[in-house]
Structure formats: structure tokens, C-alpha cells
PDB file of C-alpha atoms in Angstrom:
ATOM      1  CA  MET A   1      -0.024   0.019  -0.011  1.00 46.00           C
ATOM      2  CA  ALA A   2       1.489   3.329  -1.071  1.00 47.00           C
ATOM      3  CA  PHE A   3       0.721   6.569   0.735  1.00 50.00           C
ATOM      4  CA  ALA A   4       1.440  10.037  -0.671  1.00 52.00           C
ATOM      5  CA  ASP A   5       4.118  11.993   1.103  1.00 48.00           C
ATOM      6  CA  ASN A   6       2.033  13.906   3.599  1.00 45.00           C
ATOM      7  CA  THR A   7       4.629  15.760   5.731  1.00 41.00           C
ATOM      8  CA  SER A   8       3.295  18.470   8.036  1.00 39.00           C
ATOM      9  CA  GLU A   9       4.601  21.019   5.586  1.00 42.00           C
ATOM     10  CA  ASN A  10       2.554  19.518   2.726  1.00 41.00           C
ATOM     11  CA  GLN A  11      -0.528  19.197   4.864  1.00 41.00           C
ATOM     12  CA  ALA A  12      -0.308  22.814   5.842  1.00 42.00           C
ATOM     13  CA  ALA A  13       0.047  23.890   2.187  1.00 56.00           C
ATOM     14  CA  LEU A  14      -2.840  21.803   0.805  1.00 70.00           C
ATOM     15  CA  SER A  15      -5.687  20.235   2.864  1.00 79.00           C
ATOM     16  CA  ASN A  16      -6.621  16.623   2.200  1.00 82.00           C
ATOM     17  CA  ALA A  17     -10.284  17.288   3.010  1.00 85.00           C
ATOM     18  CA  GLU A  18     -12.418  17.024  -0.161  1.00 89.00           C
ATOM     19  CA  GLN A  19     -13.731  20.560  -0.791  1.00 88.00           C
ATOM     20  CA  ALA A  20     -10.614  22.452   0.421  1.00 89.00           C
ATOM     21  CA  PHE A  21      -8.483  20.277  -1.799  1.00 93.00           C
ATOM     22  CA  ILE A  22     -10.600  20.833  -4.863  1.00 92.00           C
ATOM     23  CA  ASP A  23     -10.693  24.553  -4.261  1.00 90.00           C
ATOM     24  CA  HIS A  24      -6.910  24.771  -4.161  1.00 92.00           C
ATOM     25  CA  ILE A  25      -5.649  21.991  -6.481  1.00 94.00           C
ATOM     26  CA  GLN A  26      -7.169  23.619  -9.589  1.00 90.00           C
ATOM     27  CA  SER A  27      -4.836  26.633  -9.158  1.00 93.00           C
ATOM     28  CA  LEU A  28      -1.701  24.498  -9.195  1.00 95.00           C
ATOM     29  CA  GLU A  29       0.382  23.293 -12.168  1.00 94.00           C
ATOM     30  CA  LYS A  30       1.716  19.696 -12.531  1.00 95.00           C
ATOM     31  CA  ALA A  31       5.158  20.619 -11.159  1.00 95.00           C
ATOM     32  CA  GLN A  32       3.696  22.201  -8.042  1.00 95.00           C
ATOM     33  CA  ILE A  33       1.482  19.152  -7.489  1.00 95.00           C
ATOM     34  CA  ILE A  34       4.516  16.829  -7.760  1.00 96.00           C
ATOM     35  CA  GLU A  35       6.385  19.025  -5.364  1.00 95.00           C
ATOM     36  CA  GLU A  36       3.503  18.745  -2.804  1.00 92.00           C
ATOM     37  CA  PHE A  37       2.705  14.958  -3.156  1.00 93.00           C
ATOM     38  CA  GLY A  38       5.444  13.326  -5.113  1.00 96.00           C
ATOM     39  CA  GLU A  39       5.035  11.361  -8.350  1.00 97.00           C
ATOM     40  CA  PRO A  40       1.516   9.874  -8.877  1.00 98.00           C
ATOM     41  CA  HIS A  41       0.948   6.201  -8.505  1.00 97.00           C
ATOM     42  CA  GLN A  42      -0.326   5.942 -12.019  1.00 97.00           C
ATOM     43  CA  VAL A  43      -0.174   8.262 -15.098  1.00 97.00           C
ATOM     44  CA  GLU A  44      -2.013   8.039 -18.418  1.00 96.00           C
ATOM     45  CA  ASP A  45      -1.070  10.606 -21.015  1.00 95.00           C
ATOM     46  CA  LEU A  46      -3.336  11.428 -24.008  1.00 94.00           C
ATOM     47  CA  LYS A  47      -1.471  12.743 -27.010  1.00 92.00           C
ATOM     48  CA  SER A  48      -2.497  14.690 -30.038  1.00 87.00           C
ATOM     49  CA  ASN A  49      -1.642  13.445 -33.524  1.00 82.00           C
ATOM     50  CA  GLY A  50       1.996  14.385 -32.797  1.00 80.00           C
ATOM     51  CA  ASP A  51       3.832  13.489 -29.604  1.00 85.00           C
ATOM     52  CA  LYS A  52       2.541  16.425 -27.600  1.00 88.00           C
ATOM     53  CA  VAL A  53       0.655  15.433 -24.435  1.00 89.00           C
ATOM     54  CA  VAL A  54      -2.612  17.366 -24.408  1.00 92.00           C
ATOM     55  CA  ALA A  55      -4.351  15.630 -21.429  1.00 96.00           C
ATOM     56  CA  SER A  56      -3.331  13.447 -18.561  1.00 97.00           C
ATOM     57  CA  ILE A  57      -4.925  11.378 -15.876  1.00 97.00           C
ATOM     58  CA  TRP A  58      -3.004  11.032 -12.591  1.00 98.00           C
ATOM     59  CA  GLN A  59      -3.920   8.781  -9.741  1.00 98.00           C
ATOM     60  CA  TYR A  60      -2.800   9.032  -6.130  1.00 97.00           C
ATOM     61  CA  HIS A  61      -3.637   6.589  -3.319  1.00 97.00           C
ATOM     62  CA  TYR A  62      -4.893   7.470   0.131  1.00 96.00           C
ATOM     63  CA  LEU A  63      -4.513  11.172  -0.431  1.00 94.00           C
ATOM     64  CA  ASN A  64      -7.927  12.655   0.473  1.00 94.00           C
ATOM     65  CA  THR A  65     -10.551  12.186   3.146  1.00 92.00           C
ATOM     66  CA  ASN A  66     -14.270  12.352   3.143  1.00 91.00           C
ATOM     67  CA  GLU A  67     -16.395  14.288   5.676  1.00 89.00           C
ATOM     68  CA  LYS A  68     -15.973  11.494   8.177  1.00 92.00           C
ATOM     69  CA  GLY A  69     -12.258  11.683   7.971  1.00 91.00           C
ATOM     70  CA  GLU A  70     -11.952   8.314   6.101  1.00 94.00           C
ATOM     71  CA  TYR A  71      -9.465   8.102   3.263  1.00 95.00           C
ATOM     72  CA  TYR A  72     -10.485   7.514  -0.331  1.00 96.00           C
ATOM     73  CA  LYS A  73      -8.437   4.695  -1.868  1.00 97.00           C
ATOM     74  CA  THR A  74      -7.794   6.766  -4.993  1.00 97.00           C
ATOM     75  CA  THR A  75      -7.832  10.448  -6.022  1.00 97.00           C
ATOM     76  CA  GLU A  76      -7.836  11.008  -9.693  1.00 97.00           C
ATOM     77  CA  LEU A  77      -6.639  14.323 -11.197  1.00 98.00           C
ATOM     78  CA  ASP A  78      -7.610  15.032 -14.750  1.00 98.00           C
ATOM     79  CA  PHE A  79      -5.503  17.549 -16.596  1.00 97.00           C
ATOM     80  CA  VAL A  80      -5.759  19.517 -19.868  1.00 95.00           C
ATOM     81  CA  ASP A  81      -2.343  20.781 -20.675  1.00 88.00           C
ATOM     82  CA  ASP A  82      -0.933  21.668 -17.261  1.00 91.00           C
ATOM     83  CA  LYS A  83      -4.067  22.451 -15.193  1.00 94.00           C
ATOM     84  CA  VAL A  84      -6.376  20.258 -13.258  1.00 97.00           C
ATOM     85  CA  ILE A  85      -9.917  20.380 -14.761  1.00 96.00           C
ATOM     86  CA  MET A  86     -11.544  17.603 -12.739  1.00 96.00           C
ATOM     87  CA  VAL A  87     -10.978  15.754  -9.433  1.00 97.00           C
ATOM     88  CA  VAL A  88     -12.477  12.312  -8.813  1.00 97.00           C
ATOM     89  CA  PHE A  89     -12.501  10.563  -5.447  1.00 96.00           C
ATOM     90  CA  MET A  90     -12.811   6.754  -5.632  1.00 96.00           C
ATOM     91  CA  ASN A  91     -13.197   3.983  -3.140  1.00 95.00           C
ATOM     92  CA  ASN A  92     -11.341   1.585  -5.317  1.00 92.00           C
ATOM     93  CA  ASP A  93      -7.719   1.302  -6.436  1.00 87.00           C
ATOM     94  CA  GLY A  94      -8.509   3.126  -9.780  1.00 82.00           C
ATOM     95  CA  SER A  95      -7.679   0.045 -11.880  1.00 80.00           C
ATOM     96  CA  GLU A  96     -11.324  -0.748 -12.639  1.00 65.00           C
ATOM     97  CA  LYS A  97     -12.364   0.663 -15.981  1.00 58.00           C
ATOM     98  CA  SER A  98     -15.930   0.996 -17.053  1.00 45.00           C
ATOM     99  CA  SER A  99     -16.956  -1.164 -20.052  1.00 42.00           C
ATOM    100  CA  LYS A 100     -19.496   1.444 -21.225  1.00 38.00           C
TER     101      LYS A 100
END
């Protein structure tokens, strides 16, 4: 089981509670997120016709808590270019893909 690097300095900079996390994470660029939490557990890059990455999906494990203080198994950050456009909290390891 891998946990994100949550030193007290990181926790002070960015809350792991759902809404506070969402409110702040969307203002950060990828490099700042890596600085805060380290490399994601899983990365999926989506490329344009060339080799330029235009969107990415990053997954971290046990990074965020719900209103009861319980950790979500996975937090997914969806990027377009260098900015987070969506945050998804999951109670699974993120490996389950929908067949729809």
C-alpha cells in the first residue's frame, strides 16, 4: 500500500479534505502538485496526432478524506495541458475501468 508523502509542511500547504483540496488544487500546475505529493501512483497521457501530451490522468492513493475523515483509496486528477480540470475521489484502487 503506497501513501502520498504527507509531511506536516505539505498538509499545511494543501488540505486533504475534499472541498478544500478541490478549491486549491485547480490553481496548481503539474510541477507544483509533484512538489506537494510526489509522483503519482499511475499516469495516463493522452497525445494529439503528434507526440504532444494534451491531457493526462493522474492517480494518487490514500491522499484525500471524506467528511468522516476516512481516506478514499484513490484520488484522480484529470489535466488539460498543465491544469487540473476535474478531481475524482474513488473508493477503489483506480484500476477498474468502465466497459461502457
